[in-house]
């Protein structure tokens, strides 16, 4: 049996999380097929065909799939998925939106956000905001799974030579329509893929002060994140939020600035290789997970840090 | 229109859970339980729709043990009109919960169903989407804004790069994200009044739903502990450590 991976893409290019998801699929064993569903997504399909380890690309090019509306995409995936042993998607906003709908259409349970593959039917996933790791086994005919990208090293984006096969689905289910979107603009690396992440919390005091983090980030080639407190206070937009309800990151270096370290925030970053905490409260819980802690006023420490790196 | 809100009784979000010594699960004996934070937001949104005159009746439903009546009473105190408990001692997977909710949806015929985007215990983020699939309804997940307009509902969703707005035909399913609203507190008079509001108890059998699951938990472990770090005295020392010891910059 083969494994179907739903590609995350922008129609023009593949999203990096797809490469991590393919890596998880390869650990389960079997041929890996990538489904690229979108509108005018030929370029994404060509990129998908080059991904190492992928043996076939299914291309569903239809205006109804343009914005990945789950009402339209899920029936397509469920229909294709019947012939596979596993159906996988990255645990992105998109994957989380579509895949449970696919699972219910296939009448099987879904396993969310796996971080390790023990065997073709046994997986590890965090529960309780990452405070416990469950090992779960599925006996479902089709195993429907979302993959936490930070749990798996990405496969190479080049080197494969899969054939592209066009597939068609039912198209527009007529229940929903796309109205518009408002995407935050950023030149810095994507938060979930960055090697270095610098996050600010309530201690930043206001949105203007995030400029200190931005200039440090630019010097380090880092992405900038935030705690929920900083987002709720309106300092930065919510797509910068790191935590249980925001993005899960696991960079080489995570620098937490003015963040106390609530359970919900730690759930989003505690798998980082090296954690640095800069906080003026030496009792802050963040210091319990930090490899290097600096008790200092961030408004003095950050400019100094920028000068020294 | 009628709004159905699904809520879940979970361990309070402030509790630091501990894994049981036999690795069978987490220890929930004598731990404070509350309504899942995302479900509170769902109840709040329904109450606001009623205050705007959009919703006429709010039915709140939960699936769980008898003690989950506490969370239903909380929802009633916040403004729900009546409650349904599907009493079930076992912990169910999302698909079984979605099937039970589908049976309740068939019976109640709501125009809008609001759920939280995920429960903070199992962290699945599945039930709303599954219920939408089973009911054949459109879904507006991770909602940060909900506007009912005629026979449609416009939902602004929190997606990875920012915000996306979709228009859904009613009836529809909405799952709430954190920024949808700020839930209110129940006042003492409302808590007293909530005790008199109707609360029906049904069983999965009565709804004709089988709750078996194809996924079983083999073990639950504590995550690998991070080794204790050190405190540095100055920025210079920090940079030196990052460059030469951790080699990350």
Coordinates of C-alpha atoms in Angstrom, one line a residue:
Chain A
X1 CA 0.0 0.0 0.0
X2 CA 1.1 3.5 -0.6
X3 CA 0.9 6.7 1.4
X4 CA -0.8 9.8 0.3
X5 CA 0.6 13.1 1.5
X6 CA -1.4 16.3 0.9
X7 CA 1.1 19.0 -0.3
X8 CA 0.9 22.3 1.4
X9 CA 1.6 24.9 -1.3
X10 CA 0.9 28.4 -2.5
X11 CA -0.1 27.3 -6.1
X12 CA 3.3 28.6 -7.2
X13 CA 5.6 26.8 -4.7
X14 CA 5.6 24.1 -2.0
X15 CA 5.5 25.1 1.6
X16 CA 8.5 23.8 3.6
X17 CA 6.3 21.8 6.0
X18 CA 5.5 19.4 3.1
X19 CA 9.1 18.2 3.1
X20 CA 8.9 17.3 6.8
X21 CA 5.6 15.5 6.2
X22 CA 7.2 13.4 3.4
X23 CA 10.0 12.5 5.8
X24 CA 7.4 11.2 8.3
X25 CA 5.7 9.3 5.5
X26 CA 9.0 7.6 4.5
X27 CA 9.4 6.3 8.0
X28 CA 6.1 4.5 7.8
X29 CA 7.2 2.6 4.7
X30 CA 5.7 2.3 1.3
X31 CA 5.5 4.4 -1.8
X32 CA 4.8 8.1 -1.1
X33 CA 2.5 10.0 -3.4
X34 CA 2.0 13.8 -3.1
X35 CA -1.4 15.3 -3.9
X36 CA -1.2 18.9 -5.1
X37 CA -4.7 20.3 -5.2
X38 CA -5.2 23.9 -6.2
X39 CA -5.8 26.2 -9.1
X40 CA -3.0 27.0 -11.6
X41 CA -0.7 24.9 -9.4
X42 CA 1.4 23.4 -12.1
X43 CA 4.5 25.0 -10.7
X44 CA 3.8 23.5 -7.2
X45 CA 3.3 20.1 -8.8
X46 CA 6.6 20.3 -10.6
X47 CA 8.4 21.2 -7.4
X48 CA 6.6 18.3 -5.7
X49 CA 7.9 15.9 -8.4
X50 CA 11.4 16.9 -7.5
X51 CA 11.1 16.1 -3.8
X52 CA 13.3 13.2 -2.8
X53 CA 11.5 10.0 -2.0
X54 CA 8.2 10.9 -3.7
X55 CA 7.2 8.3 -6.4
X56 CA 4.1 10.0 -7.8
X57 CA 2.5 13.4 -7.8
X58 CA -1.3 13.7 -8.2
X59 CA -2.3 17.0 -9.6
X60 CA -5.9 18.2 -9.1
X61 CA -6.1 21.6 -10.9
X62 CA -9.5 23.1 -10.5
X63 CA -10.7 26.6 -9.6
X64 CA -12.7 25.0 -6.8
X65 CA -9.5 24.1 -5.0
X66 CA -7.9 27.5 -5.3
X67 CA -8.2 28.5 -1.7
X68 CA -8.2 25.1 -0.1
X69 CA -11.7 25.3 1.1
X70 CA -12.3 22.1 3.1
X71 CA -15.8 21.6 1.7
X72 CA -14.3 21.2 -1.7
X73 CA -10.9 19.6 -1.0
X74 CA -11.9 17.0 1.6
X75 CA -14.2 15.0 -0.7
X76 CA -11.4 14.8 -3.2
X77 CA -8.9 13.6 -0.7
X78 CA -11.3 11.2 0.9
X79 CA -12.1 9.7 -2.5
X80 CA -8.4 9.3 -3.4
X81 CA -7.5 8.2 0.2
X82 CA -9.6 5.1 0.1
X83 CA -6.9 3.4 -1.9
X84 CA -4.1 4.3 0.5
X85 CA -2.9 2.9 3.8
X86 CA -2.1 6.3 5.2
X87 CA -3.3 9.9 4.4
X88 CA -0.9 12.6 5.8
X89 CA -0.9 16.3 6.0
X90 CA 1.3 18.8 7.8
X91 CA -0.2 20.1 11.0
X92 CA -0.5 23.6 9.6
X93 CA -3.7 25.7 9.8
X94 CA -4.6 24.2 6.4
X95 CA -3.8 20.6 7.3
X96 CA -5.7 20.9 10.5
X97 CA -8.7 22.4 8.7
X98 CA -9.0 19.8 6.0
X99 CA -7.8 16.4 7.4
X100 CA -10.3 15.8 10.2
X101 CA -13.0 16.4 7.6
X102 CA -11.3 13.8 5.4
X103 CA -11.1 11.3 8.3
X104 CA -14.8 11.7 9.1
X105 CA -15.7 11.2 5.4
X106 CA -13.6 7.9 5.5
X107 CA -15.3 7.0 8.9
X108 CA -11.9 6.6 10.6
X109 CA -10.3 8.3 13.7
X110 CA -7.6 10.8 13.0
X111 CA -4.3 11.1 14.9
X112 CA -3.1 14.7 15.3
X113 CA 0.3 16.2 15.3
X114 CA 2.6 13.2 15.5
X115 CA 6.2 13.9 16.5
X116 CA 7.6 10.4 16.0
X117 CA 6.8 7.2 14.0
X118 CA 7.4 4.0 15.9
X119 CA 6.0 1.7 13.2
X120 CA 3.5 1.9 10.4
X121 CA 0.6 1.9 12.9
X122 CA 2.2 3.3 16.1
X123 CA 3.0 7.0 16.6
X124 CA 3.9 9.4 19.4
X125 CA 2.1 12.7 19.9
X126 CA 2.1 15.3 22.6
X127 CA -1.0 15.9 24.8
X128 CA -1.8 18.3 27.6
X129 CA 0.1 21.2 25.9
X130 CA 3.2 19.0 25.6
X131 CA 3.3 18.0 29.2
X132 CA 2.8 14.3 28.3
X133 CA 3.7 12.2 25.3
X134 CA 1.2 9.6 24.3
X135 CA 2.1 6.5 22.2
X136 CA -1.0 5.6 20.1
X137 CA -1.7 2.6 17.9
X138 CA -4.3 2.7 15.1
X139 CA -6.1 -0.3 13.6
X140 CA -8.0 1.9 11.1
X141 CA -8.2 0.8 7.5
X142 CA -6.8 4.2 6.4
X143 CA -4.6 5.9 8.9
X144 CA -5.3 9.7 8.7
X145 CA -2.6 11.6 10.4
X146 CA -1.3 15.2 10.8
X147 CA 2.4 15.6 11.2
X148 CA 4.1 18.2 13.4
X149 CA 6.8 19.5 11.1
X150 CA 9.3 20.2 13.9
X151 CA 9.4 16.5 14.8
X152 CA 10.9 15.4 11.5
X153 CA 14.0 16.5 9.5
X154 CA 12.9 17.7 6.0
X155 CA 13.7 15.6 3.0
X156 CA 15.7 17.2 0.2
X157 CA 13.6 19.4 -2.1
X158 CA 15.6 18.3 -5.1
X159 CA 16.7 14.9 -6.4
X160 CA 13.4 13.1 -7.0
X161 CA 11.9 12.6 -10.4
X162 CA 8.3 11.5 -9.8
X163 CA 5.7 11.3 -12.6
X164 CA 2.8 13.8 -12.5
X165 CA -0.6 12.4 -13.0
X166 CA -3.7 14.5 -13.3
X167 CA -6.7 13.6 -11.2
X168 CA -10.1 15.2 -11.0
X169 CA -12.6 15.5 -8.2
X170 CA -16.1 16.7 -7.7
X171 CA -15.0 20.3 -7.6
X172 CA -17.1 22.9 -5.9
X173 CA -19.5 21.6 -3.2
X174 CA -21.3 24.9 -3.3
X175 CA -21.4 25.3 0.5
X176 CA -18.7 27.9 1.0
X177 CA -16.8 30.6 -0.8
X178 CA -13.6 32.5 -0.4
X179 CA -14.1 36.2 0.4
X180 CA -10.6 37.5 1.0
X181 CA -7.4 37.4 3.0
X182 CA -5.1 39.7 4.8
X183 CA -1.6 38.3 5.1
X184 CA 1.0 39.8 7.3
X185 CA 4.0 40.9 5.2
X186 CA 7.5 39.9 6.4
X187 CA 10.9 39.7 4.8
X188 CA 12.3 37.6 7.6
X189 CA 12.4 33.8 7.5
X190 CA 9.2 32.0 8.2
X191 CA 8.7 31.4 11.9
X192 CA 8.3 27.6 11.8
X193 CA 11.3 27.1 9.5
X194 CA 13.8 29.6 11.0
X195 CA 17.0 28.4 12.5
X196 CA 16.9 31.2 15.1
X197 CA 13.8 32.6 16.6
X198 CA 13.6 35.7 18.8
X199 CA 10.4 36.2 20.7
X200 CA 9.1 39.0 22.8
X201 CA 6.5 39.0 25.5
X202 CA 4.6 41.4 27.7
X203 CA 7.9 42.7 28.9
X204 CA 8.4 44.5 25.6
X205 CA 5.8 47.0 26.9
X206 CA 4.6 48.1 23.5
X207 CA 4.6 47.3 19.8
X208 CA 7.1 50.0 19.0
X209 CA 9.7 48.3 21.2
X210 CA 9.6 45.2 19.0
X211 CA 11.9 47.2 16.6
X212 CA 14.8 46.2 18.9
X213 CA 14.0 42.6 18.3
X214 CA 13.6 43.1 14.6
X215 CA 17.0 44.7 14.2
X216 CA 18.6 42.0 16.3
X217 CA 16.8 39.4 14.2
X218 CA 17.9 40.9 10.9
X219 CA 21.5 40.7 12.1
X220 CA 21.1 37.1 13.1
X221 CA 18.9 36.1 10.1
X222 CA 16.3 35.1 12.6
X223 CA 12.5 35.1 12.7
X224 CA 10.6 37.1 15.3
X225 CA 7.9 35.5 17.4
X226 CA 5.8 36.6 20.3
X227 CA 3.9 35.3 23.4
X228 CA 0.2 35.4 23.6
X229 CA 0.4 38.2 26.1
X230 CA 2.2 40.3 23.5
X231 CA -0.3 39.5 20.8
X232 CA -3.3 40.1 23.1
X233 CA -1.9 43.4 24.1
X234 CA -1.8 44.3 20.4
X235 CA 1.9 44.7 20.1
X236 CA 2.2 42.4 17.1
X237 CA -0.2 40.4 14.8
X238 CA -1.4 37.0 16.0
X239 CA 0.4 35.0 13.3
X240 CA 3.6 35.7 15.3
X241 CA 2.3 33.8 18.3
X242 CA 4.3 30.9 19.5
X243 CA 2.6 28.4 21.8
X244 CA 0.0 25.7 22.2
X245 CA -2.6 27.8 20.3
X246 CA -0.1 29.5 18.0
X247 CA 2.8 28.1 16.1
X248 CA 5.1 25.3 17.2
X249 CA 8.7 26.0 16.6
X250 CA 11.9 24.0 17.2
X251 CA 14.8 26.2 16.0
X252 CA 18.5 25.8 16.8
X253 CA 18.3 28.8 19.0
X254 CA 15.3 30.4 20.7
X255 CA 15.7 33.7 22.5
X256 CA 12.8 34.5 24.8
X257 CA 12.8 38.2 25.7
X258 CA 10.5 39.5 28.4
X259 CA 8.5 36.2 28.4
X260 CA 7.7 34.7 31.8
X261 CA 7.3 31.1 30.3
X262 CA 3.7 30.0 30.9
X263 CA 2.9 26.3 30.1
X264 CA 1.0 27.3 26.9
X265 CA 4.0 29.2 25.6
X266 CA 6.5 26.5 26.5
X267 CA 4.3 24.0 24.5
X268 CA 5.3 25.9 21.4
X269 CA 9.1 26.2 21.8
X270 CA 10.5 23.8 24.4
X271 CA 11.9 21.4 21.7
X272 CA 14.3 24.2 20.6
X273 CA 17.9 23.0 20.7
X274 CA 19.2 25.9 22.7
X275 CA 16.9 28.3 24.7
X276 CA 18.1 31.7 25.9
X277 CA 16.0 33.7 28.3
X278 CA 16.4 37.4 29.0
X279 CA 14.2 38.5 31.8
X280 CA 14.5 40.9 34.7
X281 CA 12.6 38.6 37.0
X282 CA 14.9 35.9 38.1
X283 CA 12.0 33.8 39.4
X284 CA 10.4 33.6 36.0
X285 CA 9.5 30.0 35.0
X286 CA 11.3 30.5 31.6
X287 CA 14.6 30.1 33.4
X288 CA 13.7 26.5 34.3
X289 CA 13.9 25.5 30.6
X290 CA 16.5 28.0 29.5
X291 CA 20.0 26.7 28.7
X292 CA 21.4 30.2 29.2
X293 CA 19.5 32.7 31.3
X294 CA 20.4 36.4 31.7
X295 CA 18.7 38.3 34.4
X296 CA 18.8 41.8 33.0
X297 CA 16.7 44.7 31.7
X298 CA 15.9 43.8 28.1
X299 CA 16.2 47.4 26.9
X300 CA 19.8 47.4 27.9
X301 CA 20.6 43.7 27.0
X302 CA 19.1 43.6 23.5
X303 CA 21.1 46.6 22.1
X304 CA 24.2 45.3 23.7
X305 CA 23.6 41.9 22.3
X306 CA 23.1 43.3 18.8
X307 CA 26.4 45.1 19.1
X308 CA 28.3 42.0 20.1
X309 CA 27.0 39.4 17.6
Chain B
X1 CA -32.1 31.0 14.8
X2 CA -31.1 28.2 17.0
X3 CA -27.5 27.9 18.1
X4 CA -26.0 24.7 19.4
X5 CA -22.8 25.0 21.4
X6 CA -20.6 22.0 22.4
X7 CA -18.5 22.3 25.5
X8 CA -16.0 20.0 27.2
X9 CA -15.0 19.4 30.8
X10 CA -11.2 19.4 30.9
X11 CA -8.4 19.8 33.5
X12 CA -8.1 23.5 34.4
X13 CA -5.6 25.2 32.1
X14 CA -3.5 26.4 35.0
X15 CA -2.9 22.9 36.4
X16 CA 0.5 21.4 35.6
X17 CA -0.5 17.8 34.9
X18 CA 1.5 14.8 36.0
X19 CA 1.9 11.5 34.2
X20 CA 0.9 8.4 36.3
X21 CA 3.7 6.2 37.4
X22 CA 2.3 3.2 35.5
X23 CA 2.3 5.3 32.2
X24 CA -1.4 4.6 31.7
X25 CA -2.4 8.3 31.5
X26 CA -2.2 11.5 33.4
X27 CA -3.3 11.8 37.0
X28 CA -6.6 13.6 37.1
X29 CA -7.7 12.5 40.6
X30 CA -8.4 15.5 42.8
X31 CA -7.3 17.9 40.0
X32 CA -9.4 21.1 39.4
X33 CA -11.6 20.7 36.3
X34 CA -13.1 23.5 34.2
X35 CA -14.7 24.3 30.9
X36 CA -12.2 24.1 28.1
X37 CA -11.1 27.7 27.4
X38 CA -12.0 27.6 23.7
X39 CA -15.5 26.3 24.7
X40 CA -16.0 29.4 26.9
X41 CA -15.3 31.5 23.9
X42 CA -17.9 29.5 21.9
X43 CA -20.5 30.0 24.6
X44 CA -19.7 33.7 24.8
X45 CA -20.1 34.1 21.0
X46 CA -23.5 32.4 21.1
X47 CA -24.6 34.7 23.9
X48 CA -23.5 37.7 21.9
X49 CA -25.4 36.5 18.9
X50 CA -28.5 36.3 21.1
X51 CA -27.9 39.7 22.5
X52 CA -27.7 41.1 18.9
X53 CA -31.0 39.4 18.2
X54 CA -29.5 37.0 15.7
X55 CA -29.9 33.9 17.8
X56 CA -33.2 33.0 19.5
X57 CA -32.2 30.0 21.5
X58 CA -28.9 28.6 22.7
X59 CA -28.6 24.9 23.4
X60 CA -25.4 23.8 25.1
X61 CA -24.3 20.2 24.9
X62 CA -21.5 18.1 26.4
X63 CA -20.5 14.5 26.2
X64 CA -18.9 13.1 29.3
X65 CA -19.3 11.9 32.9
X66 CA -22.2 13.0 35.2
X67 CA -19.9 15.6 36.7
X68 CA -19.8 17.4 33.4
X69 CA -23.2 18.9 34.5
X70 CA -21.1 21.5 36.4
X71 CA -19.8 22.8 33.0
X72 CA -23.3 22.8 31.6
X73 CA -24.6 24.8 34.5
X74 CA -21.7 27.2 34.0
X75 CA -22.8 27.6 30.3
X76 CA -26.4 28.1 31.5
X77 CA -25.3 30.8 33.9
X78 CA -23.5 32.5 31.1
X79 CA -26.7 32.7 29.0
X80 CA -27.5 29.4 27.4
X81 CA -31.2 28.5 27.5
X82 CA -31.0 24.8 28.0
X83 CA -28.5 22.0 28.2
X84 CA -28.0 18.4 27.1
X85 CA -25.6 15.9 28.7
X86 CA -24.8 12.8 26.7
X87 CA -23.6 10.7 29.7
X88 CA -20.7 8.5 28.9
X89 CA -18.1 7.4 31.4
X90 CA -15.4 6.4 28.9
X91 CA -13.1 8.9 27.3
X92 CA -14.1 9.1 23.6
X93 CA -12.2 9.9 20.5
X94 CA -13.1 12.9 18.4
X95 CA -14.9 10.8 15.7
X96 CA -17.2 9.2 18.3
X97 CA -17.9 12.7 19.9
X98 CA -18.6 14.1 16.4
X99 CA -21.1 11.2 15.7
X100 CA -22.9 11.9 19.0
X101 CA -23.0 15.6 18.2
X102 CA -24.4 14.8 14.8
X103 CA -27.2 12.8 16.4
X104 CA -27.9 15.9 18.6
X105 CA -27.7 18.2 15.6
X106 CA -30.2 16.0 13.7
X107 CA -32.6 16.2 16.7
X108 CA -32.2 19.9 17.5
X109 CA -31.8 21.2 13.9
X110 CA -29.6 24.3 14.8
X111 CA -28.7 26.8 12.1
X112 CA -25.3 27.3 13.7
X113 CA -23.1 25.0 15.7
X114 CA -20.2 26.6 17.6
X115 CA -17.3 24.6 19.1
X116 CA -13.9 25.4 20.4
X117 CA -11.0 24.8 18.0
X118 CA -9.4 22.3 20.3
X119 CA -9.5 21.0 23.8
X120 CA -6.5 21.6 25.9
X121 CA -6.3 18.0 27.2
X122 CA -6.1 15.9 24.0
X123 CA -5.0 18.8 21.8
X124 CA -6.7 17.1 18.8
X125 CA -8.4 20.0 16.9
X126 CA -10.7 17.6 15.1
X127 CA -14.3 17.5 16.4
X128 CA -15.7 20.5 14.7
X129 CA -14.3 19.6 11.3
X130 CA -15.6 16.0 11.7
X131 CA -19.0 17.1 12.8
X132 CA -19.1 19.4 9.7
X133 CA -18.3 16.5 7.4
X134 CA -20.8 14.1 9.0
X135 CA -23.6 16.8 8.9
X136 CA -22.6 17.9 5.4
X137 CA -22.3 21.5 6.7
X138 CA -19.7 24.1 5.7
X139 CA -17.0 24.8 8.3
X140 CA -15.4 28.0 9.6
X141 CA -12.5 26.9 11.8
X142 CA -10.2 29.0 14.0
X143 CA -12.7 31.9 13.8
X144 CA -11.7 35.3 15.0
X145 CA -14.8 37.0 13.7
X146 CA -18.3 35.7 13.0
X147 CA -21.0 37.7 11.2
X148 CA -24.3 36.2 10.3
X149 CA -25.8 37.9 7.2
X150 CA -29.1 36.4 5.9
X151 CA -28.7 32.8 5.0
X152 CA -24.9 33.0 5.2
X153 CA -22.3 33.4 7.8
X154 CA -19.0 35.3 7.2
X155 CA -16.2 33.8 9.2
X156 CA -12.7 35.4 9.5
X157 CA -10.2 32.7 10.2
X158 CA -6.8 32.8 11.7
X159 CA -4.5 31.0 9.2
X160 CA -0.7 30.7 9.3
X161 CA 0.1 33.8 7.3
X162 CA -2.6 36.1 8.7
X163 CA -6.4 36.2 8.3
X164 CA -8.7 34.7 5.8
X165 CA -12.5 35.3 5.4
X166 CA -14.9 32.8 4.0
X167 CA -18.7 32.9 3.4
X168 CA -20.5 29.8 4.5
X169 CA -24.1 28.7 3.7
X170 CA -26.2 28.1 6.8
X171 CA -26.4 25.7 8.6
X172 CA -22.7 25.8 9.4
X173 CA -20.1 24.8 11.9
X174 CA -17.8 27.4 13.5
X175 CA -14.8 26.6 15.7
X176 CA -13.5 29.4 17.9
X177 CA -10.0 30.8 18.2
X178 CA -8.7 32.7 21.2
X179 CA -9.2 36.1 19.8
X180 CA -12.9 35.7 18.8
X181 CA -14.0 37.4 22.1
X182 CA -13.3 37.8 25.8
X183 CA -15.6 35.5 27.7
X184 CA -17.7 37.0 30.5
X185 CA -17.9 35.8 34.1
X186 CA -21.2 34.4 35.5
X187 CA -22.8 36.6 38.1
X188 CA -24.1 35.1 41.3
X189 CA -27.8 35.7 40.4
X190 CA -27.3 34.1 37.1
X191 CA -25.6 31.1 38.7
X192 CA -28.7 30.7 40.9
X193 CA -31.1 31.1 37.9
X194 CA -29.1 28.5 35.9
X195 CA -30.0 25.9 38.5
X196 CA -33.6 26.1 37.3
X197 CA -32.9 25.9 33.6
X198 CA -33.7 22.5 31.9
X199 CA -30.9 20.0 31.6
X200 CA -31.6 16.7 29.8
X201 CA -29.5 13.6 30.2
X202 CA -29.3 11.1 27.4
X203 CA -27.0 8.1 26.7
X204 CA -25.1 7.2 23.5
X205 CA -27.3 4.1 23.2
X206 CA -30.5 6.3 23.2
X207 CA -29.0 8.4 20.4
X208 CA -28.2 5.1 18.5
X209 CA -24.5 5.9 18.2
X210 CA -21.7 3.3 18.6
X211 CA -18.6 4.8 20.3
X212 CA -15.9 2.3 19.5
X213 CA -12.5 3.5 18.4
X214 CA -9.8 2.3 16.1
X215 CA -7.1 4.2 18.0
X216 CA -5.8 3.0 21.4
X217 CA -3.3 4.6 23.7
X218 CA -0.5 2.3 24.5
X219 CA 1.3 4.5 27.0
X220 CA 1.6 8.0 28.3
X221 CA 5.1 9.3 29.3
X222 CA 6.5 12.5 30.7
X223 CA 8.4 14.5 28.0
X224 CA 12.1 14.3 28.1
X225 CA 13.3 16.8 30.7
X226 CA 15.7 19.5 29.6
X227 CA 19.0 19.5 31.4
X228 CA 19.4 22.4 33.8
X229 CA 20.8 25.5 32.2
X230 CA 23.1 28.1 33.6
X231 CA 22.7 31.8 34.4
X232 CA 25.2 34.1 32.7
X233 CA 26.2 37.3 34.3
X234 CA 26.5 39.6 31.2
X235 CA 25.6 39.9 27.6
X236 CA 29.3 39.4 26.7
X237 CA 29.3 36.1 28.5
X238 CA 26.1 35.1 26.8
X239 CA 27.4 35.8 23.3
X240 CA 30.7 34.0 24.1
X241 CA 28.7 30.9 25.3
X242 CA 26.4 30.9 22.2
X243 CA 29.4 31.2 19.9
X244 CA 31.8 28.8 21.5
X245 CA 29.9 26.4 23.7
X246 CA 26.5 26.0 22.0
X247 CA 27.8 27.1 18.6
X248 CA 24.5 28.3 17.4
X249 CA 25.4 31.8 16.2

